[in-house]
Coordinates of C-alpha atoms and ligand atoms in Angstrom, one line a residue:
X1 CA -35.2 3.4 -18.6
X2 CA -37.9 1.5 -16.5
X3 CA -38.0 3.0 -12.8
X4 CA -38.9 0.1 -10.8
X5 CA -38.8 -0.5 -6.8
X6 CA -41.2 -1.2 -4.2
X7 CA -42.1 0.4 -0.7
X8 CA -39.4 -0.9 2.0
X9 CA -38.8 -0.1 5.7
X10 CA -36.7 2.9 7.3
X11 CA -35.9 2.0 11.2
X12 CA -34.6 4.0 13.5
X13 CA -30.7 2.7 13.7
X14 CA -29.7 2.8 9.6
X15 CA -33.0 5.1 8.6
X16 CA -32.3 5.8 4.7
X17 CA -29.6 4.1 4.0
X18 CA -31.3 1.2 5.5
X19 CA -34.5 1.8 2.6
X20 CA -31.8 1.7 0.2
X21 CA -29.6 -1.4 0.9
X22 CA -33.0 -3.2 1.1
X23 CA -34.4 -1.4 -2.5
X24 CA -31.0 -2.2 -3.4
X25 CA -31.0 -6.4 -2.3
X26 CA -35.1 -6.4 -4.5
X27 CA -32.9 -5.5 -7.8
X28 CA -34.7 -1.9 -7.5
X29 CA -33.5 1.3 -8.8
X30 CA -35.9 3.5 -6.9
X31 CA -37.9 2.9 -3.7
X32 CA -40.7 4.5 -1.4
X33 CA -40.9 4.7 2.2
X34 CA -42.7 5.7 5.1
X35 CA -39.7 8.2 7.7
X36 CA -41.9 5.8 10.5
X37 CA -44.5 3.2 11.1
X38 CA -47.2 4.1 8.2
X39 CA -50.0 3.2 11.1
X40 CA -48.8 6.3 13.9
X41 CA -47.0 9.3 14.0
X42 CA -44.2 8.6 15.7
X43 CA -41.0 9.7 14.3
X44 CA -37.6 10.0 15.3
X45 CA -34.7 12.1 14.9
X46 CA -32.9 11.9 11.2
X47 CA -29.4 11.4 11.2
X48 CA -27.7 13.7 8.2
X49 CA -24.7 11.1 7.9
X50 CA -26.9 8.6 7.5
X51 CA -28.7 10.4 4.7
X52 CA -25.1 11.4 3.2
X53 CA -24.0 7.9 3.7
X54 CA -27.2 6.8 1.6
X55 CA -26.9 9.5 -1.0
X56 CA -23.0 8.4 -1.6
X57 CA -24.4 4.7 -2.5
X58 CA -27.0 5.7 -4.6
X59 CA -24.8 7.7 -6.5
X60 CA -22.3 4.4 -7.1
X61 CA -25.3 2.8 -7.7
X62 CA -26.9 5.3 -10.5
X63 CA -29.8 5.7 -8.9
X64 CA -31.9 8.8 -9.2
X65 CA -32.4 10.1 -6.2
X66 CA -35.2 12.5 -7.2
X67 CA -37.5 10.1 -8.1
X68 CA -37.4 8.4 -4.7
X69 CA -40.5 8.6 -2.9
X70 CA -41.9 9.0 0.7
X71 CA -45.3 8.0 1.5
X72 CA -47.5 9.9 4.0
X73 CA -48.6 8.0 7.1
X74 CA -52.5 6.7 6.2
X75 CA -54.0 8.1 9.5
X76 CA -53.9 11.4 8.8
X77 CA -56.6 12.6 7.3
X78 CA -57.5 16.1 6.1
X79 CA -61.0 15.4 5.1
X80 CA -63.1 15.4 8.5
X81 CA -62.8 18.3 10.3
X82 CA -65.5 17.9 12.8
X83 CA -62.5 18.0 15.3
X84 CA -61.2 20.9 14.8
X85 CA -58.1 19.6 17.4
X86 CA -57.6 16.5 15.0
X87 CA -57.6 18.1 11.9
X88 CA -54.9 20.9 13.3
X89 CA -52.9 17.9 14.4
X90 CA -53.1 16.3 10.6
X91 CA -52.4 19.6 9.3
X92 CA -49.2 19.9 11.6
X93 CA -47.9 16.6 11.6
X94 CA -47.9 16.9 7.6
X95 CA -46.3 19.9 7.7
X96 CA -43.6 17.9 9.5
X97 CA -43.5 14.7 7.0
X98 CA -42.5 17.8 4.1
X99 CA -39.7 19.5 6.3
X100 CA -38.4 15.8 7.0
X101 CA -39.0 15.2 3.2
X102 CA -37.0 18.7 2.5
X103 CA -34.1 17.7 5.0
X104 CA -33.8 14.0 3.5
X105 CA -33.5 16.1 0.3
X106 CA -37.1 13.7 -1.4
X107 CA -39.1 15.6 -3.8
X108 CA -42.4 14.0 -3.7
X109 CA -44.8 12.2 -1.0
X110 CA -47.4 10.4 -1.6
X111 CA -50.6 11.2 0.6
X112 CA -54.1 9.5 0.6
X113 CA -56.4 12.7 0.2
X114 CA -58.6 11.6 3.2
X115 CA -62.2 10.2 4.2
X116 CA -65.1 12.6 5.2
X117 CA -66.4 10.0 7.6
X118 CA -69.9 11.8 7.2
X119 CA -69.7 15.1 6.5
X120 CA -70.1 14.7 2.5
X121 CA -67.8 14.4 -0.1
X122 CA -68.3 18.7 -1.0
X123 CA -67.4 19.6 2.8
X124 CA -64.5 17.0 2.8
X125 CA -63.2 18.4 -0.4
X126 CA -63.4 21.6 1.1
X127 CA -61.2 20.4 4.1
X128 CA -58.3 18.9 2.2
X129 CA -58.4 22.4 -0.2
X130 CA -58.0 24.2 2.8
X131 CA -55.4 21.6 4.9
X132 CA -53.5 21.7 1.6
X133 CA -52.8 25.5 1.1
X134 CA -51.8 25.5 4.9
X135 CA -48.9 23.4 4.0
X136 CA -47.4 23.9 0.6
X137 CA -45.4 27.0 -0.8
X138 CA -43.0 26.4 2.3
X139 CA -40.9 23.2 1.2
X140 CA -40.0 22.5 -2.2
X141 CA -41.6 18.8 -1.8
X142 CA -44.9 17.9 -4.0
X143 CA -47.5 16.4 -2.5
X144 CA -49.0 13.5 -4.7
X145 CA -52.4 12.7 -4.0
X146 CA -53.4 9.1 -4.1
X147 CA -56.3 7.8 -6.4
X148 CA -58.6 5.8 -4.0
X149 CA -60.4 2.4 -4.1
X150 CA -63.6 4.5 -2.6
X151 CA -63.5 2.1 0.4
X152 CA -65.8 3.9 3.2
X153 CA -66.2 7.3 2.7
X154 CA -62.9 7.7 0.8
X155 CA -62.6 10.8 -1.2
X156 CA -60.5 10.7 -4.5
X157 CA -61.7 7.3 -6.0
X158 CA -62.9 9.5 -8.9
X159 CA -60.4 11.7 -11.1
X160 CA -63.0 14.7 -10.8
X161 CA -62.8 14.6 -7.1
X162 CA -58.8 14.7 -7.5
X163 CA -58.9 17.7 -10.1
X164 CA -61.5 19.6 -8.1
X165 CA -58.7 19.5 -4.9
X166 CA -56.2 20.4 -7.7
X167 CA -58.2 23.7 -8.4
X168 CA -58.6 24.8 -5.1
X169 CA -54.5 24.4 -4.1
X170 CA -52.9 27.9 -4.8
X171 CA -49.4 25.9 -4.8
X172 CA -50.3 24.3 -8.4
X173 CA -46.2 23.4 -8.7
X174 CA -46.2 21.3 -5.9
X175 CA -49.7 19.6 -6.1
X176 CA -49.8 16.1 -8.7
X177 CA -51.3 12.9 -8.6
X178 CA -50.3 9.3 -7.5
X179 CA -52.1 6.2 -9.6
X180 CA -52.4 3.1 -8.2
X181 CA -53.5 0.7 -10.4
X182 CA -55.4 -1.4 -7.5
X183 CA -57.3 1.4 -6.2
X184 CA -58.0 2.8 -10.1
X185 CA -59.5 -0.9 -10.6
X186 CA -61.3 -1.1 -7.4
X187 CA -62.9 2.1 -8.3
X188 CA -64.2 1.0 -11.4
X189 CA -61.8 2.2 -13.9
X190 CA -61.4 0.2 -16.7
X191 CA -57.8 -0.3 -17.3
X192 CA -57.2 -2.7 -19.2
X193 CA -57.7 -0.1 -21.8
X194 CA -55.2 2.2 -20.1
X195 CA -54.6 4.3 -22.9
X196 CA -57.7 5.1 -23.2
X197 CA -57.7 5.8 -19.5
X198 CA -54.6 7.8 -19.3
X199 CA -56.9 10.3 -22.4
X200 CA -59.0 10.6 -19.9
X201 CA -57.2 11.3 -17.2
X202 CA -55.4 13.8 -19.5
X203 CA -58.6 15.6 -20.3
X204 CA -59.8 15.8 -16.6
X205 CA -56.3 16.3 -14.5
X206 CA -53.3 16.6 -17.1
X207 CA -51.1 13.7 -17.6
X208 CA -48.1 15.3 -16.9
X209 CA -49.7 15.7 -12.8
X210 CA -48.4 12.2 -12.2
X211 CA -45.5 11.6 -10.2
X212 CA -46.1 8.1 -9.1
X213 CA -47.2 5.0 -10.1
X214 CA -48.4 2.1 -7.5
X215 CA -48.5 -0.8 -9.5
X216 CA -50.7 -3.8 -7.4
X217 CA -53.0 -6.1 -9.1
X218 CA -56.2 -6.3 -7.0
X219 CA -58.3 -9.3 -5.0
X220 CA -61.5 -8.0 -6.3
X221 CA -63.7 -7.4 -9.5
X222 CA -63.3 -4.0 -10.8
X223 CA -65.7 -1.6 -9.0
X224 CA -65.6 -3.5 -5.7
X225 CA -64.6 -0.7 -4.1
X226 CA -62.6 -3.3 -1.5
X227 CA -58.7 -2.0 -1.2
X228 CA -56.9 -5.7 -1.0
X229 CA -53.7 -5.7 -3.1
X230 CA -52.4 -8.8 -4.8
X231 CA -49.0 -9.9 -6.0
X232 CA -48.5 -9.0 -9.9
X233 CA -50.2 -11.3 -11.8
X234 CA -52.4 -13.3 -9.2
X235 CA -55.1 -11.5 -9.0
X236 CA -58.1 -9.7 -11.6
X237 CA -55.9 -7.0 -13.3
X238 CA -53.8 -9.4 -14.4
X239 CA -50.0 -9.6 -15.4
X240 CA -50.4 -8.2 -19.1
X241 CA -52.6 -5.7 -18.5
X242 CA -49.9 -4.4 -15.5
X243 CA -46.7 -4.7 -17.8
X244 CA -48.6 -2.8 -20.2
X245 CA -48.9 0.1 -17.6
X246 CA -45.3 -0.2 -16.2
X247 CA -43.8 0.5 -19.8
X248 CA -46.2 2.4 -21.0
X249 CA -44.0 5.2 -22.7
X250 CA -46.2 8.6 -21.5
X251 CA -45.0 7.4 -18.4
X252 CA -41.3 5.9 -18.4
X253 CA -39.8 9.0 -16.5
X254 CA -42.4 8.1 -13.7
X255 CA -41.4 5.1 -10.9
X256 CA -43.3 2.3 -10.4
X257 CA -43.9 1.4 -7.3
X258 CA -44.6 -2.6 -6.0
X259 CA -47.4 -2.4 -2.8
X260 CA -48.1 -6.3 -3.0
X261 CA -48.2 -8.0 0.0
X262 CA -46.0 -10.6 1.8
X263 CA -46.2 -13.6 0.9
X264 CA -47.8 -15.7 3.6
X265 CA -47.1 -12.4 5.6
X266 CA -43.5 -13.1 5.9
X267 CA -41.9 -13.5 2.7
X268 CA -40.8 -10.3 0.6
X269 CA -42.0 -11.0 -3.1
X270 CA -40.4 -7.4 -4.9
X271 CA -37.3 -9.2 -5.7
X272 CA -38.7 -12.1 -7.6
X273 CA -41.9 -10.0 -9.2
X274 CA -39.1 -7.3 -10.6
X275 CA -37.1 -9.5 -11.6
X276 CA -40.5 -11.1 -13.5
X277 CA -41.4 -7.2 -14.6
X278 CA -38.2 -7.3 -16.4
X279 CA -38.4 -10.2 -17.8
X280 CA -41.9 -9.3 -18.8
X281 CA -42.8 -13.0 -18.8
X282 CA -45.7 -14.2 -16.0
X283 CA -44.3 -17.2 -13.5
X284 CA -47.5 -18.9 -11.7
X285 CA -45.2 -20.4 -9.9
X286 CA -43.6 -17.2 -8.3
X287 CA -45.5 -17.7 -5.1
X288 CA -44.5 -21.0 -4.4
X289 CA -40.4 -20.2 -5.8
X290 CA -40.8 -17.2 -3.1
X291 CA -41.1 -19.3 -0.4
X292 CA -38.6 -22.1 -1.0
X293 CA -36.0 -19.9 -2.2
X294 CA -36.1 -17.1 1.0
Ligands
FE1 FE1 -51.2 4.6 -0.5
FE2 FE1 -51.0 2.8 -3.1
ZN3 ZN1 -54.3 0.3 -1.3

């Protein structure tokens, strides 16, 4: 069965069951969120009724609660460690994220594996090696790292990077690999042959590593290295070769994940661009339907 959702919110007032009723209202049956604001590192307190509440619903609802993901706020960074005070906090604060992970009962979080901001790609590695066997073998939440566009300094835009961090974690059951299919494009995979790109990605990491799929089609040429996510279909991956990701069948038991942005910065688009998923039928008018229908 197709595992398809997209990131949503968690506030402070309804927290998980909140993520839910809005995966819920897209037509999703799995979802990602951040347990704060994905820019700091605030958090607040998590309410267990809430999380019973949501668990209760999900059950009604069939949905499999151990494929819901959380994603790792994108300012910490385990790379850099020429402040030693800075890379102890990133070190701590994820140690945090997995006990909050482990005590909304998630499995997996997604965490970007970090930019060396000038001290080289070998030293960086290095860094997130060494971050990384801080933290796991003390929750039973894997860590997924995500495959980078190889904006700025950027490590993990190339699959060797991501296996060489893979070697050095001692954890190896609670280490796996988040594609995104913007950032794989951006980075100058070709995947519009993505069977061939999944061999390789066997050969190099091990298909079974991945735990997560971020399905965005890109702004840019392959290569550009740029980040930008567009809605499905609108931009140069292009809507077949992104439905012939989704239900590619090495994958089915991993969820998909939409990361496209608002429409005009204020309009949702994850209901209408599942609801095209399913269909497996591209609208070009989607955009403009998102906006006069919301
Ligand atoms: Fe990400
Ligand atoms: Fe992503
Ligand atoms: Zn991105």
């Amino acid at each position: 069965m197709l595992l398809i959702g997209s990131h949503v919110g968690f506030n402070k007032k309804e927290q998980l069951l909140g993520s839910l009723k809005e995966a819920l209202s897209y037509g999703a049956n799995t979802f990602m969120f951040y347990t704060g604001a994905p820019q700091n590192t605030v958090r607040n307190k998590l309410e267990n009724f809430l999380t019973e509440e949501a668990k209760k619903l999900m059950e009604q609802e069939k949905i499999d609660y151990t494929k819901v993901i959380v994603h790792a706020p994108y300012i910490i960074n385990l790379a850099n460690d020429q402040d030693p005070d800075k890379f102890t906090f990133a070190v701590n604060f994820l140690k945090g994220e997995l006990e909050r992970c482990e005590q909304l009962g998630i499995k997996s979080i997604v965490l970007h594996p970090g930019s060396h901001v000038g001290c080289g790609v070998e030293r960086g590695i290095a860094n997130i090696i060494k971050g990384l066997n801080m933290i796991l073998g003390q929750t039973n939440v894997t860590i997924l790292l995500e495959t980078m566009a190889g904006k700025g300094t950027e490590i993990g835009s190339k699959l060797e990077e991501i296996k060489e961090i893979i070697d050095g974690v001692l954890d190896k059951k609670h280490i796996g690999v988040c594609i995104d299919t913007c950032h794989l494009s951006d980075a100058g995979y070709d995947i519009e042959n993505f069977s061939g790109f999944l061999d390789e990605f066997d050969k190099i990491i091990g298909i079974d590593k991945i735990g997560c799929v971020h399905v965005n089609d890109s702004k840019n040429p392959v290569g550009s290295h740029k980040d930008r996510h567009e809605n499905i279909g609108f931009g140069t991956i292009g809507f077949n070769t992104l439905i012939n990701i989704i239900y590619n069948e090495k994958l089915e038991d991993v969820p998909k994940i939409l990361e496209t942005p608002y429409v005009e910065r204020q309009y949702a688009p994850y209901k209408y661009e599942i609801e095209m998923i399913r269909n497996k039928t591209f609208d070009e008018k989607l955009l403009e339907k998102i906006k006069s229908q919301i």
